[in-house]
PDB file of C-alpha atoms and ligand atoms in Angstrom:
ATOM      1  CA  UNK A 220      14.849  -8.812  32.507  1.00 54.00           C
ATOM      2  CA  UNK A 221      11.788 -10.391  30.647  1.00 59.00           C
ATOM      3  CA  UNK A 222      13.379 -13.348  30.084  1.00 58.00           C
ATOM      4  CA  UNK A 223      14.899 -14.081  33.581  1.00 58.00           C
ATOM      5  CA  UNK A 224      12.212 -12.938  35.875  1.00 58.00           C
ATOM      6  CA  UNK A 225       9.726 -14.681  37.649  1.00 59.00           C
ATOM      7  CA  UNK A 226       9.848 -18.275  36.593  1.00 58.00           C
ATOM      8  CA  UNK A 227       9.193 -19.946  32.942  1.00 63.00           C
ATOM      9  CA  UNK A 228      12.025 -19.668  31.135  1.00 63.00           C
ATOM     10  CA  UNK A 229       9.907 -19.556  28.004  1.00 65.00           C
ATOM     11  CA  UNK A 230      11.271 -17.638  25.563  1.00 64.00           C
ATOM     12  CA  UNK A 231       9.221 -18.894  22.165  1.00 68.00           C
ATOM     13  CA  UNK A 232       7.523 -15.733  22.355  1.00 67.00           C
ATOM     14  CA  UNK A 233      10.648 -14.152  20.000  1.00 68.00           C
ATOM     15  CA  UNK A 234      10.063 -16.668  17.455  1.00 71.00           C
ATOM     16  CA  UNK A 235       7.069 -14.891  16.941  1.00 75.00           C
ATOM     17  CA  UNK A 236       8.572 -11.618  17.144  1.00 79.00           C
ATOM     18  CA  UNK A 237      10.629 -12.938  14.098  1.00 78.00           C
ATOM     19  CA  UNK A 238       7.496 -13.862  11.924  1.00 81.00           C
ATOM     20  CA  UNK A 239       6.134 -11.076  12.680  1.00 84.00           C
ATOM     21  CA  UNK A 240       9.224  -8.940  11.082  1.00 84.00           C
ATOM     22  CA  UNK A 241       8.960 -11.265   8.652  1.00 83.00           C
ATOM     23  CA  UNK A 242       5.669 -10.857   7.481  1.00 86.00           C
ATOM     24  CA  UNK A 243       6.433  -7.258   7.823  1.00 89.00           C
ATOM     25  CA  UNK A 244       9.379  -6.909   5.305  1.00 88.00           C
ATOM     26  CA  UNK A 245       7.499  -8.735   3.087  1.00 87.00           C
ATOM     27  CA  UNK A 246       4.549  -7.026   3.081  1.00 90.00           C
ATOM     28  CA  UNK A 247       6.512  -3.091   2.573  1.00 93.00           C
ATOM     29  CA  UNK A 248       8.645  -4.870  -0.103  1.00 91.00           C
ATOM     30  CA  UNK A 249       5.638  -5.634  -1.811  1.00 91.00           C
ATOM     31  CA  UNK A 250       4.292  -2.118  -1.551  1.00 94.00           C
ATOM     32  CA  UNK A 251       7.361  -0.556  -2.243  1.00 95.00           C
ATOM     33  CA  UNK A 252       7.664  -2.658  -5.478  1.00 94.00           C
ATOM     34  CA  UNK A 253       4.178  -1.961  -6.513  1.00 94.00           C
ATOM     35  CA  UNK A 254       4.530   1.585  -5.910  1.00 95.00           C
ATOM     36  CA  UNK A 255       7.873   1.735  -7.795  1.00 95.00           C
ATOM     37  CA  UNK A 256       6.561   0.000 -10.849  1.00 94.00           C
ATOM     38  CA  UNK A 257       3.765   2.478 -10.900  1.00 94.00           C
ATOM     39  CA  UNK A 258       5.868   5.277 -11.027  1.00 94.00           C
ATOM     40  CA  UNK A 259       6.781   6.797  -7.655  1.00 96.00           C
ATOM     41  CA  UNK A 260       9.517   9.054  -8.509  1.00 97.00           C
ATOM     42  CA  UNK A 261      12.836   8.274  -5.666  1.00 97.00           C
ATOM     43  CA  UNK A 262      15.220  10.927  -5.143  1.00 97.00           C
ATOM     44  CA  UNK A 263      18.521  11.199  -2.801  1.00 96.00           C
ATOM     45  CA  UNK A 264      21.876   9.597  -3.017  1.00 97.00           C
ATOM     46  CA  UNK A 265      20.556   6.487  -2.336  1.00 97.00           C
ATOM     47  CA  UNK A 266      17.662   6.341  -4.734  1.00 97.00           C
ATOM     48  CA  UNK A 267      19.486   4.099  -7.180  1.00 97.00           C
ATOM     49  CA  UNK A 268      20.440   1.264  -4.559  1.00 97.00           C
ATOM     50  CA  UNK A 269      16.752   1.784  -3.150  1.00 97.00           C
ATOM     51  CA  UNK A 270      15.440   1.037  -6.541  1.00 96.00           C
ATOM     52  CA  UNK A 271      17.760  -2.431  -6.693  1.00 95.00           C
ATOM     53  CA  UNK A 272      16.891  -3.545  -3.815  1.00 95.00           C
ATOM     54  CA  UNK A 273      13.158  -2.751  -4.092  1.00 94.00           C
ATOM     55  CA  UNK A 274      13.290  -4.818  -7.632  1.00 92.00           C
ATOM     56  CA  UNK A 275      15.284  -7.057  -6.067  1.00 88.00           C
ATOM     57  CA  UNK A 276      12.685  -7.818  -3.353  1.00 85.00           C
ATOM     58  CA  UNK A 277       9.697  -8.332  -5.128  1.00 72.00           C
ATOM     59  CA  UNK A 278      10.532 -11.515  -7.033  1.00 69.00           C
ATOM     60  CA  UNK A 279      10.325 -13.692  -4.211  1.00 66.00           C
ATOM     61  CA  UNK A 280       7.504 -15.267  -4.888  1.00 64.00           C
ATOM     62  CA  UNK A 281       6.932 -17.026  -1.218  1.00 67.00           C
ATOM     63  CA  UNK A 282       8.288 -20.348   0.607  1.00 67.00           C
ATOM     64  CA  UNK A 283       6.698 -23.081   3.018  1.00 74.00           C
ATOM     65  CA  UNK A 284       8.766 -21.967   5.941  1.00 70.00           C
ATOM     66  CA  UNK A 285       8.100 -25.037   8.922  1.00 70.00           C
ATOM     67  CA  UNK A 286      10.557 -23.889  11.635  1.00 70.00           C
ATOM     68  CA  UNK A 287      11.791 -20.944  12.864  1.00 68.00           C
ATOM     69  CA  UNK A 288      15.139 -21.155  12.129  1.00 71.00           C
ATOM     70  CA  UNK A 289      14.019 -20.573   8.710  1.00 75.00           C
ATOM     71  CA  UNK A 290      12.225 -17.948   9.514  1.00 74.00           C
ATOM     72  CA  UNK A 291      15.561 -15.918  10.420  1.00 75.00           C
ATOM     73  CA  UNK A 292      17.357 -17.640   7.642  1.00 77.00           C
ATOM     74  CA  UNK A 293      14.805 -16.332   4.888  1.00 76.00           C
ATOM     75  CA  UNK A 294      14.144 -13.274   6.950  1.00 75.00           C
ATOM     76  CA  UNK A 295      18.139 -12.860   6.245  1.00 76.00           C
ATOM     77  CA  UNK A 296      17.905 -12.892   2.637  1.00 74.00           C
ATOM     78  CA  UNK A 297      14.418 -11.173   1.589  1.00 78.00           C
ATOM     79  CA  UNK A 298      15.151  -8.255   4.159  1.00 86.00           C
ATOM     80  CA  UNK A 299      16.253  -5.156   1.566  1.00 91.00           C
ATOM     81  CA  UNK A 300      17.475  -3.077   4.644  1.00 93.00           C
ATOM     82  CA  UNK A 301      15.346  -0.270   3.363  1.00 95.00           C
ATOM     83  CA  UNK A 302      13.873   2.102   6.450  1.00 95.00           C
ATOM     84  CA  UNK A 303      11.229   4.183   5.660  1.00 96.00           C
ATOM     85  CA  UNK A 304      11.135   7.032   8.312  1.00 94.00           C
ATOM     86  CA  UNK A 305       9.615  10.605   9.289  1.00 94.00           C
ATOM     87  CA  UNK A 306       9.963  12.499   5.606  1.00 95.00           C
ATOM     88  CA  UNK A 307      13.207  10.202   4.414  1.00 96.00           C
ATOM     89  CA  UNK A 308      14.198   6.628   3.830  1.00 97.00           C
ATOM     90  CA  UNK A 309      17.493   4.919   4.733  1.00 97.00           C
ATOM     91  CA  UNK A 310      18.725   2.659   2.601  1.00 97.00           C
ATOM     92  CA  UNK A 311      20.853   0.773   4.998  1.00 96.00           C
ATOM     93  CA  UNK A 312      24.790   0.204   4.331  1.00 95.00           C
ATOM     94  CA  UNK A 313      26.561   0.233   7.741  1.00 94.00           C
ATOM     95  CA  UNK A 314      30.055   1.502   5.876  1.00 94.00           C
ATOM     96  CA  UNK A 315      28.420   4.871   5.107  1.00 95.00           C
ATOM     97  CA  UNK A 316      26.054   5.283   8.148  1.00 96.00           C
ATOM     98  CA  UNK A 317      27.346   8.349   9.594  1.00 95.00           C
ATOM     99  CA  UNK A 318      24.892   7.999  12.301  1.00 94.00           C
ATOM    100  CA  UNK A 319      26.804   4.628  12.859  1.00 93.00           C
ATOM    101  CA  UNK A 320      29.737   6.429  12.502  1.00 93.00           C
ATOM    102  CA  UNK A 321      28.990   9.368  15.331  1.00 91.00           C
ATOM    103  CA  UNK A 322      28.181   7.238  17.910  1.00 90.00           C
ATOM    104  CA  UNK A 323      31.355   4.816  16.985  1.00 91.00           C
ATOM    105  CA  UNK A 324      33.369   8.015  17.204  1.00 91.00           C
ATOM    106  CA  UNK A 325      31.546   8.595  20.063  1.00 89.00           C
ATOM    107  CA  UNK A 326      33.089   5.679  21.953  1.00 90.00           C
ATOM    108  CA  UNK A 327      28.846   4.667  21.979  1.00 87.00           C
ATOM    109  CA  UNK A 328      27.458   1.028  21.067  1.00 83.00           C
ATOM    110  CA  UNK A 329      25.215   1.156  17.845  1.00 81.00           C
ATOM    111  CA  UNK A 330      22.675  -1.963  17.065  1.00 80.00           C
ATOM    112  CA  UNK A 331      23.697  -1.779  13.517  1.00 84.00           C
ATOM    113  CA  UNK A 332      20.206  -0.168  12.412  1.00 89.00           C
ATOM    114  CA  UNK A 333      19.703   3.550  11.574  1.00 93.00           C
ATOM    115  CA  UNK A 334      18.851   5.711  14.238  1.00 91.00           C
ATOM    116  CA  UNK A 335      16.770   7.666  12.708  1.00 90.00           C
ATOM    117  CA  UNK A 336      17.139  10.740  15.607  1.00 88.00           C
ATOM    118  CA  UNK A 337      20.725  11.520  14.828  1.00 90.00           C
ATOM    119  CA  UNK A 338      20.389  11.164  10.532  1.00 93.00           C
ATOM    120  CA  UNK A 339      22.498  12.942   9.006  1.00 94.00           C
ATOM    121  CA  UNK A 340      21.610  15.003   5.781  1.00 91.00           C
ATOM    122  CA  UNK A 341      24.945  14.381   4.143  1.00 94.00           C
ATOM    123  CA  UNK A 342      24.670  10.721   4.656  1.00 96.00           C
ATOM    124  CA  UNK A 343      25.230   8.294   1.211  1.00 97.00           C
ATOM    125  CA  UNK A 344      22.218   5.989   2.577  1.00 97.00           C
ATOM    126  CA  UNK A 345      19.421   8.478   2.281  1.00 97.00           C
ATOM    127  CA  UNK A 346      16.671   8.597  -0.062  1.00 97.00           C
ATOM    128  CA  UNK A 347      13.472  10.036  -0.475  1.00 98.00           C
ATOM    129  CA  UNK A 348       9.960   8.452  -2.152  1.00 97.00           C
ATOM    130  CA  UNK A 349       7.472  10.890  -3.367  1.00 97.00           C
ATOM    131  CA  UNK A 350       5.682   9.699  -0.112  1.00 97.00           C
ATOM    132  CA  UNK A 351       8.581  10.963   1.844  1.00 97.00           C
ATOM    133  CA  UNK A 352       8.192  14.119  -0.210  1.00 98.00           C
ATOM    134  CA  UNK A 353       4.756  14.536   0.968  1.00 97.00           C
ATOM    135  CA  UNK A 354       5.063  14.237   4.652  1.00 97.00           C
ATOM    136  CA  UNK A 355       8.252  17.037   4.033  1.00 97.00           C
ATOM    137  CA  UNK A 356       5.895  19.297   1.921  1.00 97.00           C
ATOM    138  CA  UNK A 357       3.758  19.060   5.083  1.00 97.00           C
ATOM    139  CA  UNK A 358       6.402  19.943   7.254  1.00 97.00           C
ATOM    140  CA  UNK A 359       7.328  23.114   5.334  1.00 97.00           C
ATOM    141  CA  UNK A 360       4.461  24.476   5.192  1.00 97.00           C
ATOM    142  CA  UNK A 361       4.271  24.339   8.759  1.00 97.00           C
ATOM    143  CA  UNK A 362       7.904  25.859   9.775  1.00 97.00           C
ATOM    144  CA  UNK A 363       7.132  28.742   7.047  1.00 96.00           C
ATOM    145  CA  UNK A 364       4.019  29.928   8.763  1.00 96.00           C
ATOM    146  CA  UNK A 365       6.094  29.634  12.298  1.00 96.00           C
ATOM    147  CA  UNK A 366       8.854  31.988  10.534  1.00 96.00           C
ATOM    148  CA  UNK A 367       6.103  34.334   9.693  1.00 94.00           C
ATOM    149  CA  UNK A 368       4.511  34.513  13.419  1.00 92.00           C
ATOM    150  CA  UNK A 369       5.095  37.327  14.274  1.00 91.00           C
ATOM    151  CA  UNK A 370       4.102  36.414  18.293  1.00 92.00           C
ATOM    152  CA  UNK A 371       6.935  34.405  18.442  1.00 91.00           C
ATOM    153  CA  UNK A 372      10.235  34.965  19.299  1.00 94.00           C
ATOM    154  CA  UNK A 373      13.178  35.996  16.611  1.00 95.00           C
ATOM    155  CA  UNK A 374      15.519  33.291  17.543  1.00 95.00           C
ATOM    156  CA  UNK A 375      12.826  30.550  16.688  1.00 96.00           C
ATOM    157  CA  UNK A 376      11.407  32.512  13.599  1.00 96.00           C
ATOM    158  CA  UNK A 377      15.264  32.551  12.146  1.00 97.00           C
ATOM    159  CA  UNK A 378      15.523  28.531  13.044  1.00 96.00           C
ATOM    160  CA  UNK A 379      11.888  27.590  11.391  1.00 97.00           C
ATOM    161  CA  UNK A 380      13.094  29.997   8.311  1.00 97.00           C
ATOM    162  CA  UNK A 381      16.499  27.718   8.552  1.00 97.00           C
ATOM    163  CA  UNK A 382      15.012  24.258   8.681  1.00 96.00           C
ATOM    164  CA  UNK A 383      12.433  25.398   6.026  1.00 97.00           C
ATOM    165  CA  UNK A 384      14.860  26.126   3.696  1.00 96.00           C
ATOM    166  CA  UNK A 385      16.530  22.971   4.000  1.00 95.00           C
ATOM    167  CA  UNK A 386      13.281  20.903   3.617  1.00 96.00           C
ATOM    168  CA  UNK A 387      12.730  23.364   0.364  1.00 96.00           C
ATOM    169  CA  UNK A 388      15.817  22.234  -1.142  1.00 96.00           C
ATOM    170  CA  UNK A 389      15.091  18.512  -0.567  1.00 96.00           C
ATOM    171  CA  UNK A 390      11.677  19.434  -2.070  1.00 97.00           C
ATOM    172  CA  UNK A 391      13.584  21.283  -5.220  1.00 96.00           C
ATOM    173  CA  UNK A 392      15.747  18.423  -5.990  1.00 96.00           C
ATOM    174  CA  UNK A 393      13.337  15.770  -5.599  1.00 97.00           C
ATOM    175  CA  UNK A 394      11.174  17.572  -8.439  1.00 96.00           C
ATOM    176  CA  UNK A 395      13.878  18.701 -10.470  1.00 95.00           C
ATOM    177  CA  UNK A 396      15.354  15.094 -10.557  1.00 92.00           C
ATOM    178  CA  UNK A 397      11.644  14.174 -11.679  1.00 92.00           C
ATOM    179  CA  UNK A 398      11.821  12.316 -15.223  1.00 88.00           C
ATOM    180  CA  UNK A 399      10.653  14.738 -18.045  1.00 75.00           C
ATOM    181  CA  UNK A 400      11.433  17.703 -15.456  1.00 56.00           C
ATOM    182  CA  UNK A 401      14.086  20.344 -16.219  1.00 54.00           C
ATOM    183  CA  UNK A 402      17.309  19.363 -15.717  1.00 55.00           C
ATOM    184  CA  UNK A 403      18.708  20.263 -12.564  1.00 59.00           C
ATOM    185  CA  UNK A 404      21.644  23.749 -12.393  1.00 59.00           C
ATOM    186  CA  UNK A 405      25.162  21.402 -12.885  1.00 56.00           C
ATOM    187  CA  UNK A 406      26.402  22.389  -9.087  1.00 60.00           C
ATOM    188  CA  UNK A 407      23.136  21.114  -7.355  1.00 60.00           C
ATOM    189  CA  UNK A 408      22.772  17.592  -8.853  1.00 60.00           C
ATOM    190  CA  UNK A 409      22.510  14.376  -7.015  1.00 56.00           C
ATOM    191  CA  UNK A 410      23.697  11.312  -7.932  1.00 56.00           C
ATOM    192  CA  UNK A 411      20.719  10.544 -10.024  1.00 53.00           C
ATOM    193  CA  UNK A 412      19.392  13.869 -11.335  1.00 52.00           C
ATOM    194  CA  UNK A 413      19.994  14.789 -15.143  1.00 52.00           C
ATOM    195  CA  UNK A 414      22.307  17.850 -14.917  1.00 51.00           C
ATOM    196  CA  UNK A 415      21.850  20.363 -17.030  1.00 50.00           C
ATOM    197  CA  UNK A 416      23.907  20.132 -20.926  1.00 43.00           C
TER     198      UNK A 416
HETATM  199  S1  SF4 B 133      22.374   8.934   8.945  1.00 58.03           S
HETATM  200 FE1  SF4 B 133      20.203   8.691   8.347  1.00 58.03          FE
HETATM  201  S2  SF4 B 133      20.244   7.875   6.239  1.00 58.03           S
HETATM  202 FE2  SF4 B 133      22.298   7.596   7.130  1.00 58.03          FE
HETATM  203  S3  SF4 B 133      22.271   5.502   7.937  1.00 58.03           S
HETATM  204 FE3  SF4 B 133      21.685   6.881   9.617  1.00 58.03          FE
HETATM  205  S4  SF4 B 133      19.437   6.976   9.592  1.00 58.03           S
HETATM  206 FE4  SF4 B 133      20.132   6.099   7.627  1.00 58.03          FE
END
């Protein structure tokens, strides 16, 4: 509707929107990469691709770009398709989106980017960053005092008590997977955590 409304057909104001996602990928695949080399622990079925792509990301070094088709074309190839969200990261690969996948069986379109509302815990693209980790630690703390009020209702006591013990198992294998941690019990291992010998 923006662009056909009222008049000027100017539309130059996307080429901006693309430097400014630009400037934006390049700036979290720089933290990302510094934060990785310092040691941020990454946990999740996707925490080996995550760390690929993060490494992958940070040797570009920087290019003259003088037109905005280059700015999609580089955009393109530096983008590492890594989402950081709300307590997880999605390490983008549309064949094993199974959000993508519930709204295709859905009949529903899909823009080919997570959507982050209908993640799915099972899903191969997930990962979580000890920052993650943080903002989940936060959240379990809260639901385990709201299964403890005892002015609330049972049905939403049982349901904080649920969803906090599926944040404390994301919490448990993120630590256990730690390096120099215990190894993790042989039928709870991720991808990437030591099992137990
Ligand atoms: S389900 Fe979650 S982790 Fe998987 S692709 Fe969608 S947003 Fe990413």
């Amino acid at each position: 509707m923006t662009l056909g409304y009222s008049g000027m057909a100017d539309t130059s104001w996307l080429d901006d929107l693309a430097v400014e996602r630009l400037e934006m990928v390049l700036e979290q695949a720089d933290a990302d990469g510094r934060l990785l080399s310092e040691g941020e622990h990454v946990s999740g079925p996707a925490a080996t691709e995550y760390k690929t792509r993060v490494r992958q990301a940070a040797h570009f070094a920087g290019r003259t770009i003088t037109q905005v088709r280059n700015v999609q074309r580089l955009l393109a190839s530096a983008d590492p398709a890594i989402y950081h969200g709300d307590g997880m990261t999605c390490v983008w690969r549309p064949e094993t989106a199974l959000c993508r996948k519930a709204r295709t069986d859905q009949g529903l379109p899909h823009n080919d980017i997570p959507e982050q509302s209908e993640c799915r815990s099972t899903c191969a693209n997930l990962a979580y960053t000890d920052r993650d980790i943080s903002q989940v630690h936060d959240r379990h703390h809260a639901l385990t005092a709201a299964a403890t009020d005892q002015l609330a209702p049972r049905p939403l006591r049982d349901r904080a008590q649920a969803i906090a013990d599926q944040l404390g198992a994301i919490i448990g294998r993120h630590e256990r997977a730690r390096p120099s941690v215990q190894p993790c019990h042989p039928n709870d291992c991720e991808d990437d955590e030591p099992p137990a010998p």
